[in-house]
XYZ file of C-alpha atoms in Angstrom:
747
model
C 75.359 155.569 123.713
C 78.592 157.654 124.981
C 80.898 154.598 126.271
C 83.634 157.408 127.342
C 80.857 159.654 129.377
C 79.757 156.338 130.957
C 82.410 154.211 132.561
C 86.247 154.479 133.331
C 89.059 154.471 129.724
C 89.884 150.680 130.542
C 86.540 149.864 130.890
C 84.793 151.729 127.653
C 87.944 150.505 126.088
C 87.425 146.855 126.510
C 83.782 147.218 125.782
C 84.538 148.925 122.367
C 87.182 146.513 121.505
C 84.644 143.136 119.653
C 87.270 141.713 117.979
C 89.308 138.816 117.936
C 90.030 137.782 121.263
C 90.373 139.557 124.376
C 91.011 139.205 127.929
C 89.808 141.459 130.080
C 92.012 140.903 133.296
C 88.856 142.678 136.502
C 90.234 142.912 139.943
C 87.817 142.831 142.885
C 85.640 145.578 143.269
C 86.749 147.171 139.435
C 83.263 147.084 137.993
C 83.259 144.232 135.737
C 79.979 143.786 135.609
C 78.606 146.707 134.393
C 81.749 146.675 131.686
C 80.422 143.416 130.412
C 76.875 144.859 129.838
C 77.571 147.970 127.983
C 80.039 145.800 126.118
C 76.916 143.957 124.888
C 75.214 146.935 125.006
C 77.866 148.496 122.067
C 77.717 145.022 120.258
C 74.511 145.350 119.129
C 74.615 149.156 118.258
C 77.152 148.341 116.247
C 74.514 145.738 114.104
C 76.042 142.024 115.567
C 72.946 140.306 115.957
C 72.076 139.354 118.809
C 72.025 135.567 118.108
C 75.098 135.481 117.815
C 75.799 136.279 120.477
C 76.494 133.413 123.652
C 77.183 134.822 127.211
C 77.971 132.840 129.726
C 77.916 132.235 133.539
C 78.851 129.890 136.564
C 75.973 130.534 137.772
C 71.644 131.038 136.884
C 71.663 134.015 139.582
C 74.850 135.437 137.203
C 72.615 134.913 134.344
C 69.544 136.698 135.146
C 71.333 139.399 136.273
C 73.024 139.959 133.160
C 69.524 139.346 131.492
C 67.580 141.777 133.851
C 70.479 144.646 133.283
C 70.223 144.602 129.440
C 67.057 144.096 128.845
C 66.430 147.018 131.344
C 69.465 149.121 128.634
C 68.152 147.961 125.116
C 65.039 145.708 125.511
C 63.961 145.939 122.156
C 66.580 143.380 121.210
C 68.073 141.926 124.305
C 65.375 138.986 123.519
C 67.390 136.642 121.457
C 70.367 136.845 123.455
C 71.385 133.561 124.419
C 72.650 134.433 128.463
C 73.795 131.280 130.339
C 75.005 129.163 131.973
C 77.421 126.450 130.994
C 75.261 123.179 131.677
C 72.336 125.410 130.266
C 73.730 125.901 127.006
C 74.893 123.102 126.699
C 71.708 121.492 127.785
C 70.357 123.257 125.083
C 72.449 121.464 122.543
C 72.523 117.976 123.465
C 68.448 118.306 123.677
C 69.026 119.098 119.375
C 71.714 116.711 118.779
C 71.272 114.018 121.613
C 70.385 110.717 119.335
C 74.038 111.039 117.457
C 75.742 110.208 120.933
C 72.841 106.929 121.249
C 70.429 109.488 123.486
C 67.501 109.840 122.099
C 65.678 113.761 122.310
C 63.649 112.984 125.341
C 66.687 111.975 127.755
C 66.173 112.716 131.448
C 68.803 114.424 133.069
C 70.070 112.476 136.402
C 69.527 114.845 139.962
C 71.392 113.673 142.796
C 68.516 111.161 143.955
C 68.865 109.694 140.456
C 72.714 109.444 140.478
C 72.642 107.340 144.093
C 70.238 105.181 143.008
C 71.857 104.468 139.977
C 75.409 103.885 142.163
C 73.523 101.221 144.575
C 72.611 99.319 141.475
C 76.149 99.121 140.348
C 77.440 98.638 143.688
C 75.411 96.008 144.231
C 75.772 93.893 140.504
C 79.294 94.196 141.003
C 79.715 93.238 144.689
C 81.588 96.165 146.291
C 81.635 97.171 150.078
C 80.605 100.344 149.751
C 82.958 100.300 153.844
C 85.654 99.989 151.596
C 85.034 102.042 149.073
C 82.654 104.841 150.113
C 80.052 105.832 146.848
C 80.288 109.305 147.453
C 83.666 108.605 147.350
C 83.178 106.622 143.629
C 80.620 109.106 142.578
C 83.395 112.721 142.993
C 86.716 110.328 141.048
C 83.845 109.748 138.282
C 82.920 113.873 138.236
C 86.612 114.823 138.151
C 87.312 112.513 135.835
C 84.243 113.787 133.522
C 86.116 117.579 134.352
C 89.259 116.196 132.949
C 87.285 114.838 129.957
C 88.261 111.488 130.618
C 86.521 108.644 128.584
C 85.812 105.706 130.590
C 89.012 103.426 128.657
C 91.104 106.508 129.476
C 90.250 107.054 132.627
C 91.273 103.478 132.883
C 93.846 103.378 130.432
C 96.145 105.680 132.933
C 95.505 104.002 135.976
C 96.434 100.717 135.065
C 98.341 99.610 137.156
C 96.518 101.323 140.501
C 94.423 98.780 142.377
C 92.275 101.124 144.212
C 91.974 103.543 140.378
C 91.332 100.564 138.865
C 88.402 99.542 141.084
C 87.039 103.392 140.556
C 87.229 102.580 136.529
C 84.715 99.688 137.170
C 82.031 101.534 138.816
C 82.412 104.586 136.501
C 82.131 101.840 133.859
C 78.945 100.241 135.005
C 77.974 103.852 135.769
C 77.938 104.775 132.472
C 76.772 102.030 131.165
C 73.332 102.150 133.538
C 72.872 106.173 132.886
C 72.763 105.078 128.918
C 70.243 102.516 129.548
C 68.212 104.628 131.248
C 68.420 107.338 128.937
C 69.815 109.739 131.329
C 72.800 111.856 131.544
C 74.117 113.464 134.668
C 75.143 116.894 135.304
C 78.351 116.162 134.352
C 77.622 114.639 130.959
C 76.350 118.004 129.268
C 79.380 119.343 129.105
C 81.256 115.750 128.492
C 78.803 114.692 125.677
C 78.719 118.631 124.168
C 82.477 118.202 123.612
C 82.081 114.772 121.829
C 79.325 116.006 119.782
C 81.574 118.706 118.743
C 84.454 116.424 118.532
C 83.020 113.609 116.342
C 80.691 115.748 114.606
C 82.156 117.985 112.650
C 79.329 119.843 110.670
C 77.324 119.860 114.089
C 80.368 121.796 115.332
C 80.286 124.734 112.290
C 77.274 125.152 112.484
C 77.415 126.939 116.602
C 80.443 128.471 115.310
C 78.520 130.105 112.945
C 75.350 130.796 115.245
C 77.459 132.305 118.413
C 80.379 134.246 116.051
C 80.638 136.177 119.813
C 81.114 134.702 122.208
C 81.782 135.924 126.076
C 83.105 134.137 129.499
C 82.213 136.059 133.036
C 84.567 133.770 135.702
C 87.307 132.486 133.450
C 89.596 131.626 136.142
C 86.655 129.332 137.680
C 86.959 126.786 134.445
C 87.428 123.715 134.108
C 89.425 121.414 131.228
C 85.577 120.471 129.874
C 84.510 124.045 129.852
C 87.979 124.889 128.907
C 87.834 122.649 125.547
C 84.514 123.458 124.864
C 84.846 127.365 124.680
C 87.621 126.532 122.939
C 85.795 124.739 120.511
C 83.425 127.172 119.700
C 85.582 130.375 119.221
C 88.014 128.409 116.831
C 86.884 129.677 113.931
C 85.886 133.458 114.600
C 88.257 133.235 118.073
C 86.247 136.560 118.310
C 86.071 135.658 122.779
C 86.597 138.288 124.422
C 86.898 136.027 128.584
C 86.178 138.492 131.977
C 88.273 136.847 135.471
C 90.577 137.822 137.810
C 93.180 135.057 138.956
C 94.318 136.589 142.032
C 90.973 135.396 142.561
C 90.689 131.851 141.345
C 89.895 130.047 144.781
C 88.317 126.808 143.788
C 91.235 124.915 142.388
C 89.424 122.004 144.599
C 86.059 121.753 142.506
C 88.510 121.340 139.809
C 88.818 124.741 138.387
C 92.934 125.376 136.122
C 94.279 128.955 137.587
C 96.504 128.556 133.980
C 93.166 129.163 131.663
C 93.325 132.318 132.521
C 97.109 132.712 132.576
C 97.778 130.851 128.977
C 95.280 133.145 126.951
C 97.749 134.718 125.573
C 99.985 131.328 124.652
C 96.671 129.899 123.414
C 95.364 133.194 121.528
C 98.997 134.902 120.850
C 96.240 138.304 119.392
C 95.163 138.942 122.022
C 94.342 142.251 123.631
C 94.232 142.028 127.285
C 92.540 145.257 129.425
C 93.682 145.324 132.807
C 91.023 147.050 135.017
C 92.692 147.889 138.263
C 90.536 150.988 139.202
C 88.616 149.663 142.317
C 84.685 151.770 143.386
C 84.738 149.380 146.747
C 87.361 149.405 148.988
C 89.065 152.134 150.902
C 92.866 152.831 149.839
C 94.685 151.732 153.003
C 92.811 148.340 152.365
C 93.252 148.115 148.568
C 97.255 148.606 149.081
C 97.249 146.344 151.740
C 95.665 143.772 149.749
C 98.438 144.203 147.088
C 101.142 143.806 148.957
C 99.837 140.597 149.731
C 98.792 139.080 146.610
C 101.952 140.533 145.182
C 103.852 137.382 147.254
C 102.505 134.748 143.910
C 104.433 134.495 141.258
C 101.799 132.812 139.319
C 99.426 135.448 138.677
C 99.061 138.304 136.353
C 100.450 141.656 137.265
C 97.961 144.662 137.921
C 97.140 147.072 141.242
C 94.254 147.833 142.356
C 93.823 151.900 143.236
C 91.503 154.138 144.102
C 90.422 157.983 144.169
C 88.357 156.986 147.284
C 89.481 158.386 150.714
C 92.943 156.657 152.427
C 90.282 155.728 154.973
C 91.135 154.245 158.646
C 94.364 151.084 159.053
C 93.667 147.255 158.599
C 93.307 146.282 162.538
C 94.858 143.297 163.892
C 94.016 142.132 167.276
C 95.117 139.020 168.518
C 93.532 137.738 171.596
C 94.199 134.628 173.588
C 91.778 131.446 172.911
C 89.219 131.075 169.927
C 85.981 131.430 172.083
C 87.688 135.389 173.017
C 88.161 136.092 169.927
C 84.510 135.587 169.007
C 83.726 137.534 171.947
C 86.182 140.931 170.918
C 84.221 140.767 167.334
C 80.950 140.266 169.042
C 80.900 143.428 171.698
C 82.888 145.234 168.837
C 79.421 144.879 166.470
C 77.327 145.632 169.471
C 79.587 149.022 170.066
C 78.982 150.115 167.075
C 75.141 148.911 166.314
C 74.592 150.584 168.652
C 76.212 153.706 167.583
C 73.925 153.518 164.844
C 75.097 151.636 162.476
C 72.578 148.207 161.455
C 74.027 144.479 161.627
C 73.550 143.703 157.691
C 77.136 145.886 158.160
C 78.823 143.291 159.083
C 80.421 139.763 157.787
C 83.109 137.969 159.603
C 85.100 135.815 157.073
C 85.498 131.742 158.504
C 88.461 129.882 156.983
C 86.642 126.513 157.578
C 83.033 126.008 159.048
C 84.322 124.529 161.785
C 85.654 128.186 163.409
C 81.566 129.667 163.343
C 80.862 128.412 166.594
C 82.515 130.464 169.032
C 80.878 132.998 167.305
C 77.299 131.657 167.248
C 77.453 131.512 170.768
C 78.619 134.472 171.339
C 75.698 136.229 170.209
C 73.673 133.846 170.618
C 75.212 134.771 174.288
C 74.063 138.486 173.937
C 70.825 138.435 172.062
C 72.926 139.533 168.578
C 70.931 137.897 165.107
C 72.630 136.737 163.111
C 73.046 134.367 159.848
C 75.303 131.134 158.575
C 75.727 131.696 154.961
C 76.399 129.017 152.811
C 76.746 126.438 155.324
C 75.210 124.951 158.959
C 73.929 126.493 162.020
C 76.871 123.619 164.115
C 74.326 122.138 166.049
C 72.186 122.312 162.371
C 74.951 119.490 161.133
C 74.266 115.964 160.373
C 76.628 115.142 162.789
C 76.449 116.719 165.758
C 72.318 116.518 165.647
C 73.222 112.552 165.079
C 75.451 112.792 168.506
C 73.020 114.741 170.126
C 70.320 112.899 169.629
C 72.245 109.686 171.843
C 73.826 111.708 174.417
C 69.908 112.479 174.727
C 68.522 109.825 174.412
C 71.608 108.126 176.820
C 70.765 111.515 179.949
C 67.492 109.455 180.143
C 65.268 111.788 176.952
C 62.144 110.921 176.104
C 62.015 112.995 172.622
C 60.776 110.272 170.432
C 62.076 112.111 167.170
C 65.781 111.652 168.324
C 65.010 108.131 169.123
C 63.645 107.910 165.698
C 66.445 109.411 164.596
C 69.188 107.023 165.237
C 67.934 103.947 166.220
C 68.685 102.892 162.914
C 72.128 105.273 162.269
C 73.975 102.836 161.884
C 71.931 100.655 160.417
C 70.964 97.915 161.800
C 68.249 95.616 160.194
C 64.919 97.717 161.160
C 62.703 98.843 158.590
C 60.387 101.042 158.860
C 57.260 99.064 159.218
C 58.829 97.229 162.389
C 59.841 101.092 163.398
C 55.749 101.482 162.572
C 54.138 98.734 165.332
C 56.897 100.325 168.043
C 55.589 102.934 167.362
C 51.910 101.694 167.322
C 52.910 100.036 170.223
C 54.388 102.871 172.285
C 51.186 105.198 171.640
C 48.441 102.305 172.269
C 50.550 101.821 175.798
C 51.992 105.086 176.751
C 55.002 104.778 176.812
C 58.154 106.948 174.814
C 59.372 105.242 171.515
C 62.292 104.553 173.755
C 60.851 102.817 176.115
C 58.123 100.347 173.975
C 61.947 99.471 172.077
C 63.108 97.958 175.259
C 60.147 96.600 175.294
C 60.226 94.903 171.575
C 60.270 91.151 172.015
C 56.467 91.671 173.542
C 55.313 93.560 169.502
C 53.086 91.403 167.689
C 55.193 91.028 164.423
C 58.562 92.397 165.341
C 60.855 89.809 164.791
C 63.437 88.292 162.754
C 66.901 91.402 162.254
C 64.767 93.607 163.246
C 64.190 92.829 166.811
C 67.900 91.424 167.231
C 68.670 95.410 166.341
C 66.229 96.759 168.337
C 67.956 94.280 171.467
C 70.948 96.511 170.539
C 69.968 99.373 170.063
C 68.439 99.065 173.634
C 71.327 97.411 175.343
C 74.173 99.672 173.847
C 72.097 102.774 175.167
C 71.126 101.246 178.191
C 75.249 100.189 179.549
C 75.851 103.616 178.177
C 73.358 105.296 180.609
C 75.271 103.495 183.333
C 79.158 103.512 182.314
C 78.525 107.042 182.550
C 77.413 108.115 185.728
C 81.430 108.073 185.989
C 82.698 109.273 182.670
C 83.052 113.395 182.401
C 80.936 114.297 180.400
C 82.737 114.744 177.002
C 84.153 110.431 177.814
C 80.486 110.152 177.253
C 80.935 111.052 174.088
C 84.209 109.124 172.635
C 81.936 106.230 174.061
C 78.446 106.599 172.125
C 80.855 107.130 169.118
C 82.770 103.668 169.951
C 80.166 101.423 171.250
C 77.394 101.966 168.400
C 80.308 102.089 166.174
C 79.655 105.924 164.006
C 83.310 106.639 163.466
C 82.860 103.563 161.094
C 78.999 104.971 160.119
C 81.454 108.300 159.434
C 84.501 106.624 157.436
C 81.696 105.518 154.935
C 79.691 108.764 155.077
C 82.467 110.340 154.018
C 83.737 111.222 150.504
C 87.008 112.363 151.064
C 90.076 112.332 153.819
C 89.024 115.551 154.174
C 85.042 115.021 154.605
C 86.126 112.662 157.552
C 88.476 114.913 159.431
C 86.062 117.554 158.729
C 83.305 115.432 160.766
C 85.922 114.426 163.580
C 86.536 118.439 164.253
C 83.158 118.942 164.659
C 82.947 116.640 167.349
C 85.905 117.725 168.965
C 84.168 120.898 169.679
C 81.549 119.564 170.703
C 83.731 117.685 173.538
C 85.776 120.749 173.773
C 82.075 122.669 174.965
C 80.937 120.468 176.846
C 84.917 120.218 178.858
C 83.955 123.608 179.529
C 80.915 123.207 180.515
C 81.657 120.916 182.774
C 83.757 122.732 184.743
C 81.924 125.825 185.259
C 78.841 124.157 186.193
C 78.292 123.064 189.664
C 75.893 120.270 189.272
C 76.675 119.613 185.406
C 74.200 117.309 183.463
C 73.430 116.704 179.646
C 69.968 117.121 179.398
C 70.658 120.980 180.647
C 73.757 121.188 178.798
C 71.379 120.580 175.730
C 68.342 123.118 176.587
C 71.024 125.821 176.734
C 72.143 125.072 173.557
C 69.356 125.100 172.092
C 69.116 120.945 171.557
C 66.839 119.823 173.887
C 63.364 120.811 174.004
C 62.210 123.688 172.045
C 64.650 125.162 169.123
C 65.695 128.900 170.328
C 63.262 131.438 168.289
C 66.018 133.230 165.526
C 66.404 136.403 167.593
C 64.404 139.442 166.176
C 62.108 140.145 163.126
C 62.511 136.395 161.241
C 61.471 138.575 158.107
C 64.249 141.292 158.740
C 67.541 141.246 156.620
C 68.623 142.629 159.342
C 71.981 140.297 160.120
C 75.193 140.128 160.449
C 76.550 137.443 158.639
C 79.150 134.406 160.052
C 81.002 132.298 156.108
C 83.463 131.066 154.957
C 85.602 133.392 152.516
C 85.071 130.904 149.395
C 81.304 131.610 149.896
C 82.231 135.331 150.325
C 83.108 135.474 146.351
C 81.352 138.107 144.499
C 79.599 139.830 147.918
C 81.257 142.956 149.920
C 80.238 144.498 153.396
C 80.986 147.655 154.959
C 82.965 145.844 157.520
C 84.832 142.726 157.377
C 86.327 140.570 159.939
C 88.676 137.842 159.155
C 89.254 135.539 161.907
C 91.170 132.476 162.327
C 93.959 134.669 160.830
C 97.208 131.954 162.140
C 100.019 130.050 160.270
C 98.333 125.929 160.532
C 95.064 127.932 159.856
C 94.990 129.992 157.356
C 97.334 129.917 156.054
C 96.469 126.584 156.703
C 98.858 123.480 157.822
C 98.774 121.231 154.571
C 99.781 124.714 152.428
C 102.892 125.463 154.745
C 104.133 122.372 154.903
C 102.843 120.907 151.490
C 106.910 120.998 148.843
C 103.991 122.750 145.864
C 104.421 126.357 145.862
C 100.607 126.292 144.618
C 99.321 125.187 147.373
C 99.768 128.254 149.561
C 99.102 130.451 147.253
C 95.580 129.795 146.627
C 95.973 130.239 150.231
C 96.794 132.985 149.290
C 94.919 134.219 146.928
C 91.506 133.378 149.074
C 92.991 136.000 151.627
C 92.952 138.491 148.714
C 89.561 137.471 148.299
C 88.626 137.734 151.665
C 90.235 141.188 152.535
C 88.341 143.309 149.147
C 85.000 142.280 150.614
C 85.467 145.383 152.909
C 84.355 148.260 151.878
C 85.141 150.959 154.755
C 87.375 149.058 157.514
C 88.587 145.950 157.719
C 90.363 143.631 160.931
C 92.140 140.695 161.023
C 92.014 138.682 164.172
C 93.653 135.313 165.552
C 93.787 133.418 168.958
C 97.056 132.678 170.241
C 95.892 128.984 171.399
C 92.895 126.639 170.270
C 92.061 123.668 171.170
C 92.755 120.786 168.300
C 91.817 116.975 168.723
C 91.244 118.054 172.861
C 94.461 119.265 173.172
C 95.292 122.486 173.500
C 97.662 124.456 170.834
C 99.369 127.331 170.911
C 99.649 128.425 167.143
C 101.525 131.452 165.721
C 101.226 134.735 163.540
C 99.563 133.914 159.650
C 102.273 134.862 157.189
C 100.380 136.949 155.638
C 99.951 139.463 158.324
C 103.582 139.048 157.888
C 103.827 140.517 154.604
C 101.280 143.580 155.303
C 103.093 146.792 155.365
C 103.332 147.974 159.614
C 102.423 151.448 158.361
C 98.625 150.194 157.052
C 98.040 148.149 160.594
C 96.787 149.597 163.753
C 97.595 147.300 166.221
C 98.590 149.291 169.432
C 94.639 149.890 170.149
C 93.773 147.376 172.670
C 90.229 145.844 172.277
C 87.989 145.792 175.340
C 87.635 143.050 177.640
C 84.565 140.286 177.217
C 82.658 139.278 179.332
C 85.054 136.248 180.595
C 87.858 137.963 181.541
C 89.333 136.966 178.808
C 93.099 137.971 178.720
C 93.790 140.249 175.653
C 98.242 140.425 173.730
C 98.621 143.624 173.205
C 100.223 142.895 169.366
C 102.996 145.827 170.049
C 104.622 143.689 172.667
C 103.465 139.887 171.421
C 105.130 141.000 167.620
C 108.297 142.736 167.033
C 107.504 145.919 165.136
C 110.718 144.067 163.285
C 108.911 141.271 161.864
C 106.043 143.359 160.342
C 109.164 144.803 158.531
C 110.601 141.172 157.535
C 110.326 138.939 154.968
C 107.177 136.965 154.519
C 108.203 134.370 156.593
C 108.544 135.801 158.946
C 105.410 133.983 160.511
C 105.848 130.438 159.021
C 106.903 127.810 161.449
C 102.951 126.621 161.885
C 101.661 125.753 165.374
C 103.776 123.812 167.990
C 102.323 120.482 169.683
C 103.306 118.821 172.455
C 104.680 120.471 175.944
C 104.480 123.517 175.206
C 100.426 123.140 174.250
C 100.205 122.305 177.652
C 96.984 123.262 180.341
C 98.798 125.501 182.939
C 98.880 123.016 186.309
C 95.490 122.856 188.140
C 94.938 123.952 191.653
C 95.253 121.351 194.528
C 91.894 120.071 195.508
C 90.472 121.559 198.699
C 90.748 117.876 200.404
C 92.575 115.255 201.725
C 93.367 112.023 201.702
C 90.948 110.569 204.644
C 88.277 113.445 204.303
C 84.549 112.651 203.076
C 83.448 114.448 199.892
C 80.279 114.607 197.953
C 79.597 113.525 194.681
C 76.448 115.578 193.007
C 75.253 112.244 191.494
C 77.187 109.740 193.274
C 76.928 110.854 196.146
C 78.875 110.707 199.315
C 82.567 108.602 199.837
C 85.605 108.784 201.602
C 89.109 110.061 199.456
C 91.583 107.178 199.415
C 94.809 108.721 197.343
C 94.869 111.823 195.401
C 97.693 111.572 192.667
C 99.443 114.496 190.640
C 99.469 115.002 186.589
C 99.851 116.619 184.315
C 96.876 118.730 183.677
C 94.867 117.514 186.462
C 94.151 115.319 189.985
C 93.613 112.089 189.767
C 91.507 111.210 192.428
C 90.042 107.575 194.061
C 87.062 108.082 196.244
C 85.767 105.095 198.503
C 81.797 105.862 197.663
C 78.892 105.180 199.809
C 76.567 103.316 198.350
C 78.534 102.949 194.797
C 82.085 101.530 195.335
C 85.770 102.616 195.107
C 86.157 105.054 191.959
C 88.620 106.587 190.131
C 88.116 110.376 188.865
C 90.086 113.908 187.692
C 89.357 116.109 191.140
C 88.265 119.496 188.207
C 85.889 117.966 187.083
C 84.059 115.568 189.626
C 83.739 118.365 191.237
C 83.981 116.659 195.415
C 82.881 118.928 198.012
C 84.156 117.900 201.458
C 81.431 117.457 203.988
C-alpha cells in the first residue's frame, strides 16, 4: 500500500504516524474518514494485531461505515477490530465485569420508557409534585451529572445550600437505588460505571490497556467529561492515542460536549504530534475563504484555514426580504427556477437555526407543489403542541372527528380512565353519535361515574363555552381562550424539561396564531375548519407530493442536524441578529456563547459544495408582535468582495417588497469591524404595523358580519394597529371588534 499515492501529504503523514499521542485537526470536507481508514490499514500492514486496536465513534452509522470500508480494504484481518460507539464499547466491558459493581452479568439496559417508569415511582415515594419539578427536568439533571462523572454523594455535596438542587439530589439517589435493585443501568450509567470500574479495579483497567494498545477517537471535539476520562484511563499506559476532530465544528455544548478536550490535547499530552488536514475536497474557493474569515473571529480555536485546488466558484449570494414568508417564497422560487433548468430537488438544502423557522418553508413548498423533507424534525403541523391545539380548535369549531376528541378528552388529565372512555365510545357507536356528542351525554351512559363523569362534564362544558364565545372572537383569540380555559399552559410547563423547551412550545403556538391572523385577513368568510383543511389538518392529511419512494426532495433541517452532511446548493436562512446569532448569545457576558454560534455558522457554510445563499428578513412576528431585525453580525465578518449583493431576486407571488442589499447596507459596513451589525433586534413602537385603513362605513350605517348577521354601527374608534368598531347586531346584541378582522360589509 503506497500511502503517498493514495493520500495527500498531510493525510499520508497522519496515516503513517502510529505511535504516541496524535492530534489530527481535520477541517470540514478534508477527507478525515478516508485518512482514518488508511491509518488503520497501515497499522495492520505493519504487524499490529487487529484485536489491539479500538476505534471509537459517536453513532452506529459512523461505526458501520468504518467497518464496511476497512473490510473492503483488508477483508482477511478486519473482523477482530473493535470499531464501535462509546456506549457499545462500555456495554461489552460491563457485561464482563458488572458483578464488580454489584450487578449480575445479566443486567438490563433501562430505555427511555423504563426510565420514565422508574422516575414516576421515585416521585410517588418522595411525594414530589411533577408540576413543581417536571420529571423530564430531573432526568436531564441526573444525565448531566453522570456526564460530569458526579456520583450522588458528589452531586449533593457540591450543591449543598441550593434547595432546588438538593431536591434533585434526593431524586438522583432514589432513582439510582431503584435502578440498582432492578439490576438495571441507563445509557449514561454505561460510561459512568465503566470509568468507576477502571478507577476502583486497576487490574481490570490494565487488562484493557494491554488489549487496546492503540486507540482512535473520531469527532473528539464532541466528547464530554465522562468520555474524556474513559479514553484517558485506557490510553494512560501506552499513550498510543490518536484523536481526530475539528474544534471549529464543536457545536454540541448543550449536550455536554467540552471543547477544552480538543483544545487542551497538547497540554495533556505534551509529546503529541499535531497534523492539520486543511485541503478541502467539498466546497469552492470562495465559500471556503468566506467560512475562514468568519471563524477567524473566534479566539478559542486552533489556527488553521481551509483551502482547495478546485475552482473559486461564484460569489456567496446575500438576499434580504421584507418578511419571513417573503424569504421562504424567494428561496422556493429560486429552487424551482433551477429545477426547471435541470437540477434536482435533492441538490438543495435549507439550513435553519431553529425548527420553528420551518413553517414558512412548508407553506411555500406546499403552495408550489414542491417535494420537501423536514430532516430529523417534525412538520410544523405534526408537532405535538400544534396537533393538540388543532384538535381543540377543530372540536370547538364543531368537527366530529373522533380521533381528535380522543386525543384531547383527557389532555390535560381529567381523571377519565380508559375503561370509561371505552364505554363512551361503545355508546357513541350504538347510538350513531360522534365521540364528542356521546361525551355530552355522559350522565346517560351506564358505568360512567365518579371522577370520569366529572372529567367528561368538565371537558364538554368547557368546549361548548368556548364554542359560544368564539362567535365574537378573532380566530387567534380562540387559541388563547383554549389554552387558558383548558389549562394547557400549565400542561406545557409540566411537560417541558427546560425553559428553552417551554419557550419553543409557546413559539409554535405564536406561529399558529400568526397563520390564523393572516388567513383571517385574506379570507372573506374565515372558518377554522376551512383553515385546517387548507393546511392538511382536517380530513385526510395531504398526500406526500410526487413519488413517496423517491429520494428527490429538498432537505430542510437545522444547522445542528446538517453537521456531517453536504449538498451542492445550500441556503442558510434567518441570518438576523437576535435569531442567528441568538439573542441570548449576543447579550451573554460569556464570550463562549457567541463563539459557539459562530462555529455553527461555519458548519452551515461549509455544507455547501457549489453555491451558498444567505438570506434574512427585515421583520418577523414574535409573540404576536412585528419586530424588525438587523442583519447578522456574521455577514459583516465576510469580506464584501466575496458577496453578491447587487442582483435582486424575483418578487414572489405575494408581491413582497425586496430590499436591495446595496441600498439597505452601506458598502463600508461590510468592510467594517465584525460588530458592525451588532445591536440585536428592535422592539416597541418601531415594530408596530402601519396604520390600518379607515373602514368604508360610518357610524349609523347598517353592516353585515359573515357570522353574526346584520347590525348598526354605533362607534368607530381609531387605535394603534386597527379601528375598534362597536355594532349593535339585530340578533346577538352589541359587540366590539377590530375592523380588519370583522370584515363588515355595508348593507
